[in-house]
CSV table of C-alpha atoms in Angstrom, one decimal:
chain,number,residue,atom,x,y,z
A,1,UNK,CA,-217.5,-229.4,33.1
A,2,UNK,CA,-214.2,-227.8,33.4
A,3,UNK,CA,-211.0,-228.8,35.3
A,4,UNK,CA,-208.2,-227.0,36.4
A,5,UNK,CA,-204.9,-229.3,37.7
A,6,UNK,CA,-202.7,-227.1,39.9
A,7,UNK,CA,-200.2,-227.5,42.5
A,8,UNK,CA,-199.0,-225.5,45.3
A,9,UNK,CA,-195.6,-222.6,45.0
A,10,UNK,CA,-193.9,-225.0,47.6
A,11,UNK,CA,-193.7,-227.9,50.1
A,12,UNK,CA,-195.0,-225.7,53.1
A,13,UNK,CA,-197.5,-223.9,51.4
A,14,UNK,CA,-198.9,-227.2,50.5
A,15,UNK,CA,-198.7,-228.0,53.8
A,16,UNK,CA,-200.4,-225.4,55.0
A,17,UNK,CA,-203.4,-225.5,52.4
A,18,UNK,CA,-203.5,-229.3,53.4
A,19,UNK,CA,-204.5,-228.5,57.2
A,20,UNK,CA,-206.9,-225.9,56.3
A,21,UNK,CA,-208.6,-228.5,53.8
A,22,UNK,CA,-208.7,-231.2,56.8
A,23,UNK,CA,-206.0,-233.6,54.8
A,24,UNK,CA,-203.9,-234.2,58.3
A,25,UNK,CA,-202.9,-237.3,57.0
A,26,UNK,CA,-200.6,-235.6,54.4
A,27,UNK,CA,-200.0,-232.0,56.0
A,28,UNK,CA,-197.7,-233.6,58.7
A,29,UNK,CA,-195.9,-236.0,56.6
A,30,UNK,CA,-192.6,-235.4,54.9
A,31,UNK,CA,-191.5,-235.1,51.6
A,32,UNK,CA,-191.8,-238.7,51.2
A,33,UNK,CA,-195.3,-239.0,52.2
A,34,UNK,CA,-196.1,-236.3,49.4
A,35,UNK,CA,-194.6,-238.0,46.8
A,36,UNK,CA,-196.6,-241.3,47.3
A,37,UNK,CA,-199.8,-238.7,48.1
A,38,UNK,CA,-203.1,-239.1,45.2
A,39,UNK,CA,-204.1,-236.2,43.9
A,40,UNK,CA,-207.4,-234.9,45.4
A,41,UNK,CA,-210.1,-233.3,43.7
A,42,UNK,CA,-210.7,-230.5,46.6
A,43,UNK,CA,-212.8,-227.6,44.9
A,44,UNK,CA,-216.1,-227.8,42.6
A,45,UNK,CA,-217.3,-223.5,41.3
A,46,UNK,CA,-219.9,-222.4,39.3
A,47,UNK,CA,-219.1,-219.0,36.7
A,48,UNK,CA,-221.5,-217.1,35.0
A,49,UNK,CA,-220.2,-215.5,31.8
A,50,UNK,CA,-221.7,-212.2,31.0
A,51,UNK,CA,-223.3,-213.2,28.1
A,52,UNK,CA,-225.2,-215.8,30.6
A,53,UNK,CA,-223.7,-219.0,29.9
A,54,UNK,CA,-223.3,-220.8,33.4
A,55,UNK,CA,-220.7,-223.4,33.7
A,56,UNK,CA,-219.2,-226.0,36.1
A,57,UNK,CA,-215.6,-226.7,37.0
A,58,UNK,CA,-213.8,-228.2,39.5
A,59,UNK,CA,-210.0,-227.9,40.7
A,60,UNK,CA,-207.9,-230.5,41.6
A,61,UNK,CA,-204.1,-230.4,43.6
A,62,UNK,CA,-202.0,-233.0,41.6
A,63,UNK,CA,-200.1,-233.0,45.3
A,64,UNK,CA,-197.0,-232.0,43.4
A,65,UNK,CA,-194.7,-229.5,44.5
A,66,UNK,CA,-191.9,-228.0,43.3
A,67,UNK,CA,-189.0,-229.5,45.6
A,68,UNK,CA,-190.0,-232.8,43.5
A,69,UNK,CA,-189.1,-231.5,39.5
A,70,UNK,CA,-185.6,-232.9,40.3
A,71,UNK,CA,-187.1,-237.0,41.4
A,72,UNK,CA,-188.0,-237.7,37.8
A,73,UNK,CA,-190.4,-240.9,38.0
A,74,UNK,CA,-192.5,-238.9,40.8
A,75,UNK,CA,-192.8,-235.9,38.7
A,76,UNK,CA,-194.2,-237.8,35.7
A,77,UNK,CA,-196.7,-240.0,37.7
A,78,UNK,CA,-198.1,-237.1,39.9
A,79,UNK,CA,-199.1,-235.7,36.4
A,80,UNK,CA,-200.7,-238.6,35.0
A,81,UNK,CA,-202.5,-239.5,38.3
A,82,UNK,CA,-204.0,-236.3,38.5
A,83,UNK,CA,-205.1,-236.3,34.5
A,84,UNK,CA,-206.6,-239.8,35.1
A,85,UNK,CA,-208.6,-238.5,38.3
A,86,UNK,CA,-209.9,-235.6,35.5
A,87,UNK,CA,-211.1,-237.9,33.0
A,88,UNK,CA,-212.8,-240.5,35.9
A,89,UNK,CA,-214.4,-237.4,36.9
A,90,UNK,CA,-216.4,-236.7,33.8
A,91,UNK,CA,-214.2,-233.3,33.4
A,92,UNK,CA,-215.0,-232.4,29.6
A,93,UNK,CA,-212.2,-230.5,29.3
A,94,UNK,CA,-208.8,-230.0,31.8
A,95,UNK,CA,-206.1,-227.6,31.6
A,96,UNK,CA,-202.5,-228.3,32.6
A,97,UNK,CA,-201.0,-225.3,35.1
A,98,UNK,CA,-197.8,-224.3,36.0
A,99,UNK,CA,-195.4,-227.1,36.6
A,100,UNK,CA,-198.1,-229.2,35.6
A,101,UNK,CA,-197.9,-228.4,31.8
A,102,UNK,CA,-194.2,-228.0,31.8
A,103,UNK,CA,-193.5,-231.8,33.0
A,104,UNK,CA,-196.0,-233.1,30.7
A,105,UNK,CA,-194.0,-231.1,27.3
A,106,UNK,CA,-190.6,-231.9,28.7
A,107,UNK,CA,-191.1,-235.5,29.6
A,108,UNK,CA,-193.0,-236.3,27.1
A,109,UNK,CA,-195.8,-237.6,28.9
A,110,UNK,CA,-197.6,-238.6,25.5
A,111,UNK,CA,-195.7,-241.9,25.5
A,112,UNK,CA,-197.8,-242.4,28.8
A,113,UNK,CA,-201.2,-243.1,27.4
A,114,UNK,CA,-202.2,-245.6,30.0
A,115,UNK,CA,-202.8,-245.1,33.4
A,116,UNK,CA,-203.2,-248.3,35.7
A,117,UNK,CA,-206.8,-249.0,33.4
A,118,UNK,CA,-207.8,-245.7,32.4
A,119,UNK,CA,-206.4,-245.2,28.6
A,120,UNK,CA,-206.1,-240.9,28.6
A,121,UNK,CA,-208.5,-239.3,26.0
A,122,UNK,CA,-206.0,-236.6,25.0
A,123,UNK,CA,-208.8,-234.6,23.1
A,124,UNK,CA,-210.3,-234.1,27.4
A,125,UNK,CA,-206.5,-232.1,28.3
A,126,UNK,CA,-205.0,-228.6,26.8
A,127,UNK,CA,-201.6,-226.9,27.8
A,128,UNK,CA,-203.5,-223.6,27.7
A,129,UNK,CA,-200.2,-222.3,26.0
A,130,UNK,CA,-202.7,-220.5,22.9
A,131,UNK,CA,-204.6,-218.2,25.4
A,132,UNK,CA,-201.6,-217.5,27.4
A,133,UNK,CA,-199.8,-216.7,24.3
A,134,UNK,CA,-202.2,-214.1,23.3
A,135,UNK,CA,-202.8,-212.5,26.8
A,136,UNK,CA,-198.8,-211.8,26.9
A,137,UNK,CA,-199.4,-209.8,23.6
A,138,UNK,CA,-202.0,-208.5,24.4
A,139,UNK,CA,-200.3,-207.1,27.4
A,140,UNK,CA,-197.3,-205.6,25.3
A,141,UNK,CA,-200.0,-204.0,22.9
A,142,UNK,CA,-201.8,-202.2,26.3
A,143,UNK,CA,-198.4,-201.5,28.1
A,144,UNK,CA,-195.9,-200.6,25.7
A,145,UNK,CA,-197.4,-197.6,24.6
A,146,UNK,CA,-198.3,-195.9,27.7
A,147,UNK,CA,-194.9,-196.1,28.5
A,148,UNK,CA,-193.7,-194.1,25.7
A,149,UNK,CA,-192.8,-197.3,23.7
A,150,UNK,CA,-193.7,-197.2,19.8
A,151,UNK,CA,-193.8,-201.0,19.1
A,152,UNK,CA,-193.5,-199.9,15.3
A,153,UNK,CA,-190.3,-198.7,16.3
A,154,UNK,CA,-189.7,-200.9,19.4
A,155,UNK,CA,-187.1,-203.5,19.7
A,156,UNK,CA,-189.0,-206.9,21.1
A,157,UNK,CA,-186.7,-209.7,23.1
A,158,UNK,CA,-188.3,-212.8,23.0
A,159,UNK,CA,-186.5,-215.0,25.5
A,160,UNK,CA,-187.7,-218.6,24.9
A,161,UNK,CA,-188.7,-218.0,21.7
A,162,UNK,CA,-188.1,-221.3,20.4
A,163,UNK,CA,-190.7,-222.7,22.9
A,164,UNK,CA,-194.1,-222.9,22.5
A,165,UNK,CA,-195.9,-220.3,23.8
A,166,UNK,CA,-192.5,-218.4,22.6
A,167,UNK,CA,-192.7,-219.1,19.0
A,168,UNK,CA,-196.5,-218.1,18.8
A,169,UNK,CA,-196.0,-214.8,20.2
A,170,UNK,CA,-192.8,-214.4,17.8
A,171,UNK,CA,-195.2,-214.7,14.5
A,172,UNK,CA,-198.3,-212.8,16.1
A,173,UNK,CA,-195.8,-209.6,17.2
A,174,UNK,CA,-194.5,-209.9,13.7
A,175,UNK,CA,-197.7,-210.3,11.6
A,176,UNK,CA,-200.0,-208.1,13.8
A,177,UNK,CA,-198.2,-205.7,15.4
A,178,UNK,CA,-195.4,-204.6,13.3
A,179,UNK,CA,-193.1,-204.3,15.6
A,180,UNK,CA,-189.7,-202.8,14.8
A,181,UNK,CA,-187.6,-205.6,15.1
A,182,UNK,CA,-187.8,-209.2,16.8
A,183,UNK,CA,-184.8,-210.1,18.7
A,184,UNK,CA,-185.0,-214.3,19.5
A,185,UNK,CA,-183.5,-215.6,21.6
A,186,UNK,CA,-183.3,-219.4,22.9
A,187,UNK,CA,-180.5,-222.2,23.9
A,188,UNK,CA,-180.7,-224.3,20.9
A,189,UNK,CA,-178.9,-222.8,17.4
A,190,UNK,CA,-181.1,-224.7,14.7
A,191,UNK,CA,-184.8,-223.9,16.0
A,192,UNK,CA,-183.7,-220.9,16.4
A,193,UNK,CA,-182.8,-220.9,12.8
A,194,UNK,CA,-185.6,-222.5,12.0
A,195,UNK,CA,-188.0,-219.8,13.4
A,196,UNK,CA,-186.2,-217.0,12.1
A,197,UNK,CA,-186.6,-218.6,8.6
A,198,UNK,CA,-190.5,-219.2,9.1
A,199,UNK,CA,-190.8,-215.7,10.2
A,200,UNK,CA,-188.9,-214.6,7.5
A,201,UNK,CA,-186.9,-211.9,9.9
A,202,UNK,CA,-185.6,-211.0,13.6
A,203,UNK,CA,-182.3,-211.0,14.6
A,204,UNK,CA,-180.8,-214.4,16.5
A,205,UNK,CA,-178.8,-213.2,19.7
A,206,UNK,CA,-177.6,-214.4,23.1
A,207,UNK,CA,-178.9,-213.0,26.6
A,208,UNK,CA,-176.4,-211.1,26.9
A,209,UNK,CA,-176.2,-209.1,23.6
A,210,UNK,CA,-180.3,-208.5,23.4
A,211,UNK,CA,-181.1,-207.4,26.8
A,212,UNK,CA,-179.5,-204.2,26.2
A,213,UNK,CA,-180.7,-203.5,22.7
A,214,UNK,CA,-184.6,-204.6,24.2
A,215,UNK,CA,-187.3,-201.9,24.5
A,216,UNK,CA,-189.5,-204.5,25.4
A,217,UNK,CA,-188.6,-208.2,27.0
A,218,UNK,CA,-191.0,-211.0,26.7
A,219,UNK,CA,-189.3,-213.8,29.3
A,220,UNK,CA,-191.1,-217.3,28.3
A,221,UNK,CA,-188.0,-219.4,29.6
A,222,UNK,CA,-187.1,-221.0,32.8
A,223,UNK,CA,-185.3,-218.4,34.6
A,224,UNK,CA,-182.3,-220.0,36.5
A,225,UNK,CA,-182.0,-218.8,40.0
A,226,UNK,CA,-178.3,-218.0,39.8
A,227,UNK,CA,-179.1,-215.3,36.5
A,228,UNK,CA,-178.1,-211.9,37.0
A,229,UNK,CA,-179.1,-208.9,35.1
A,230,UNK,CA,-177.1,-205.8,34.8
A,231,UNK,CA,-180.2,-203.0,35.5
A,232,UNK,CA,-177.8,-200.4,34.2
A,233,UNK,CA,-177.0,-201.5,31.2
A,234,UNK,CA,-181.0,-202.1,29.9
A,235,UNK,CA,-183.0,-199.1,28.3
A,236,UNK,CA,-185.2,-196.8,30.4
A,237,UNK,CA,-188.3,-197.4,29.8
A,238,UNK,CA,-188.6,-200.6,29.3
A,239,UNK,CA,-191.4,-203.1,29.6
A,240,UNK,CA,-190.3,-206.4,30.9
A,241,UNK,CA,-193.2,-209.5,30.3
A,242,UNK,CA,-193.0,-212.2,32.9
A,243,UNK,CA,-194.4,-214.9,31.2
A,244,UNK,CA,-192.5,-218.0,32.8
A,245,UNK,CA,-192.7,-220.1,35.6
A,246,UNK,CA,-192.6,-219.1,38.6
A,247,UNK,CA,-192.7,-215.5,38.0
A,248,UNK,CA,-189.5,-213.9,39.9
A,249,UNK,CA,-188.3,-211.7,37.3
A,250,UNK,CA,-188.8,-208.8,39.6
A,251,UNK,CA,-186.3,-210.6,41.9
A,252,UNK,CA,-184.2,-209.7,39.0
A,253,UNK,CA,-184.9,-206.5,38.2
A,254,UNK,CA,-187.4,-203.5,38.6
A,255,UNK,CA,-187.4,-199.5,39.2
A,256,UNK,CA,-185.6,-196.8,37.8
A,257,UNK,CA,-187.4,-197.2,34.5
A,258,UNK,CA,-187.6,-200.9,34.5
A,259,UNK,CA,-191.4,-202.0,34.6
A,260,UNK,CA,-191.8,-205.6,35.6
A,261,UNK,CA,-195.6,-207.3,34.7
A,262,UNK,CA,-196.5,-210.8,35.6
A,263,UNK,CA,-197.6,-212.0,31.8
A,264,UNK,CA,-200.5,-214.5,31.3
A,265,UNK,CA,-202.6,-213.6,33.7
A,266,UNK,CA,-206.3,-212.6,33.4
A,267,UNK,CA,-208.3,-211.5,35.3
A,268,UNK,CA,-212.3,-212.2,35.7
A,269,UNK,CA,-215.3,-209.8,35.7
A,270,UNK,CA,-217.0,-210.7,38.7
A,271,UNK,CA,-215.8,-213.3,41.5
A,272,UNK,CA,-215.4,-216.7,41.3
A,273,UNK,CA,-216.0,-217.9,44.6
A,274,UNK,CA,-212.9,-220.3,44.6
A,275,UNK,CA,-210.3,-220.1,47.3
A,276,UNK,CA,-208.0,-222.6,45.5
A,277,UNK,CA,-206.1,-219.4,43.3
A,278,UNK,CA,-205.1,-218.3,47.1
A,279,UNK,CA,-202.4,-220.9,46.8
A,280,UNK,CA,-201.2,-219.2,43.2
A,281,UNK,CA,-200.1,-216.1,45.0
A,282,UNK,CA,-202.5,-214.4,42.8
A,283,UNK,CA,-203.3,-210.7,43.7
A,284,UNK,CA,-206.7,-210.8,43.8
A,285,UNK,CA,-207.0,-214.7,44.0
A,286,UNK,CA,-211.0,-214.6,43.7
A,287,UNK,CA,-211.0,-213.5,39.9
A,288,UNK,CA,-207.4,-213.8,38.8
A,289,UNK,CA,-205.7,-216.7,37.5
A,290,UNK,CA,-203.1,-217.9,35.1
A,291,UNK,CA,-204.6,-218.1,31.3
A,292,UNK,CA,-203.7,-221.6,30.8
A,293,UNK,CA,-206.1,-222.4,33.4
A,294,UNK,CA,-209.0,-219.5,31.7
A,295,UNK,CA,-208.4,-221.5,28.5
A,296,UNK,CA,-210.2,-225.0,30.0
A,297,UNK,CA,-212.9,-222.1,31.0
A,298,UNK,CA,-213.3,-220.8,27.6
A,299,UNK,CA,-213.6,-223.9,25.7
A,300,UNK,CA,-216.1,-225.2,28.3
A,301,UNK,CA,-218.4,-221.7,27.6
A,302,UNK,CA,-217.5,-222.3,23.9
A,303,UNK,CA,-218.7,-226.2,24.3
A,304,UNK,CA,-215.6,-226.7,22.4
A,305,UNK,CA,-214.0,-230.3,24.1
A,306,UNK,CA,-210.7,-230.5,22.3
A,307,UNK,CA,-206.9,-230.8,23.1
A,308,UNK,CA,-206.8,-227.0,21.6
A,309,UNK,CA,-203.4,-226.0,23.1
A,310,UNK,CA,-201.2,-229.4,22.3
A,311,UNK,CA,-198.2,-230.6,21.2
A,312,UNK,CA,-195.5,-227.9,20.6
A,313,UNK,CA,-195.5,-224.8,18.1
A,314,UNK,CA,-198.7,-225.7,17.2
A,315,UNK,CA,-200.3,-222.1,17.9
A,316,UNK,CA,-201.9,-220.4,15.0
A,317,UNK,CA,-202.7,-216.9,14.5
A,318,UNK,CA,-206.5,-217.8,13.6
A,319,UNK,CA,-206.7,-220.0,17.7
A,320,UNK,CA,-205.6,-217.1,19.2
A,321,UNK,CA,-208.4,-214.5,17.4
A,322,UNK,CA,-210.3,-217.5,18.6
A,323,UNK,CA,-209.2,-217.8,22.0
A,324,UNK,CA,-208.6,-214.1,22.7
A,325,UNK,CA,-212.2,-213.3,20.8
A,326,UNK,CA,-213.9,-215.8,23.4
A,327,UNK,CA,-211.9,-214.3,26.4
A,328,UNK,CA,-213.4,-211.1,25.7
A,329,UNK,CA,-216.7,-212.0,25.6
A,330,UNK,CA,-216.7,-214.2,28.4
A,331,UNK,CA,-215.6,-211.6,30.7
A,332,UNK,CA,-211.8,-211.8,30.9
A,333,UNK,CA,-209.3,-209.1,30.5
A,334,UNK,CA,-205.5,-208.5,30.9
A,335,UNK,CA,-203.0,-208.0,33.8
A,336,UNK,CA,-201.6,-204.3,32.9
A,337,UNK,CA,-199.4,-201.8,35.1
A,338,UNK,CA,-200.7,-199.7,37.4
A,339,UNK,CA,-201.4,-196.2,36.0
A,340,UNK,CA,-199.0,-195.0,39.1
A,341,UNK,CA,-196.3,-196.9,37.2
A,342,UNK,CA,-197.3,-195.2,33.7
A,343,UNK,CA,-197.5,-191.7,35.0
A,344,UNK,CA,-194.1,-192.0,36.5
A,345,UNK,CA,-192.6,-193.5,33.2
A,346,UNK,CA,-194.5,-190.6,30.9
């Protein structure tokens, strides 16, 4: 079995999904109430791939939201909770999503083994960052070109690139796309170094100074709210990746030659018959979902139960032929821009 552990886009949507699911108890309380709130396993599915495997997953709301990443303590033990209800479950194999993964890697949750009695099997959780990594190249590779973009020629921005998802798109656009030039671009000077010395090229720059050089933007980081990016001075076309969290880069930016896509997000060949994704503000929230959450579906179709996004820059060119081999076969494919978008920009 699978397991997905999400949380909703904010305290009233949570709310709301709360009253639909019958948990009164918690939809009327306040913010208070939520943070002392279990995590609640609330969805079991059943997906087919198309090469007929049949698997079982089940999706549970860590009852985090949001409004709570700034109360430390309750942040760290809504995670852990909800990875202990996982493993009392039985769940083979869990994927971390959204907020979810990002609390575990910047609070260093691994110091956190224990949980009450229940000692965490790490080998049972994965980040997901290696599949989403390789669906937001994936989605340059498709997009860039029917744009007009040569990526041979191309100028790449990688913002975040230090991170972890970052970093392994930084060496698979260098080693398998050839791209024209890596711009990196992160808060830190020495990883920074650091990466540009294992890839053994791209050019360190701030914000600022690569935006307007970029033919194509990969955004991996946390976008802060008060950011603002001069439209005018970036190139036309150009391909902008969302691959953070939340995806509000076309808050930021989009039109007159700027083409925004919400990176890391697949979508599945048939419906799932979930109504869970509803609460990810997906598009089509019966097949799409966020790869990091795809990547707990793989490895349970793969039968392979293993922490296979952990740690950080730990991605590998040969898991994401792995991972991106097994989401094509299993029926997955990438978010890309409408063809109403392309025609315009050709």
């Amino acid at each position: 079995m699978f397991g997905l552990i999400g949380h909703s886009t904010s305290f009233e949507a949570a709310r709301r999904k709360a009253m639909e699911l019958g948990f009164d108890h918690i939809a009327d309380g306040d913010l208070d109430v939520w943070c002392s709130a279990p995590p609640q396993l609330v969805e079991h599915v059943q997906v087919t791939s198309p090469v007929g495997t049949t698997i079982e997953g089940a999706y549970i709301d860590s009852c985090f939201v949001p409004e709570m990443l700034s109360r430390f303590k309750t942040a760290r033990r809504k995670v852990l909770n909800a990875m202990e209800l996982a493993q009392k479950k039985g769940i083979n194999i869990t994927a971390l999503g959204g907020f979810t993964s990002i609390i575990f890697e910047n609070f260093n949750l691994l110091q956190h083994q224990t949980v009450r009695s229940t000692t965490l099997d790490w080998q049972r959780f994965t980040t997901g960052n290696t599949h989403t990594a390789w669906v937001i190249c994936r989605q340059v590779e498709n997009n860039a070109p029917s744009l007009g973009i040569d990526l041979r020629k191309a100028k790449v921005a990688v913002v975040g690139a230090t991170g972890d998802i970052g970093s392994a798109v930084c060496r698979w656009l260098q080693a398998r796309t050839g791209v024209g030039e890596l711009l990196l671009v992160a808060r830190q000077q020495q990883p920074l170094l650091d990466l540009q010395q294992e890839l053994g090229g791209g050019r360190i720059l701030s914000l600022d100074e690569a935006l307007p050089e970029a033919d194509v933007v990969v955004w991996v980081a946390s976008m802060p709210r008060t950011l603002e990016i001069d439209q005018d001075s970036l190139k036309k076309p150009c391909l902008m990746i969302d691959g953070g969290y939340p995806k509000n880069l076309d808050t930021k930016v989009a039109g007159g030659g700027i083409h925004v896509l919400k990176g890391g997000i697949v979508e599945f060949c048939r419906d799932i018959g979930w109504s869970m994704m509803a609460i990810a503000e997906m598009e089509r929230p019966q097949r799409q979902m966020f790869a990091c959450f795809a990547e707990a579906m793989l490895l349970e179709f793969e039968r392979c139960h293993t922490n296979f996004s952990w740690g950080r820059n730990n991605i590998t060119l040969e898991k994401m032929d792995f991972i991106g081999a097994a989401s094509v076969r299993h029926g997955f494919s990438t978010l890309n821009l409408q063809p109403n978008l392309q025609a315009t920009a050709a």
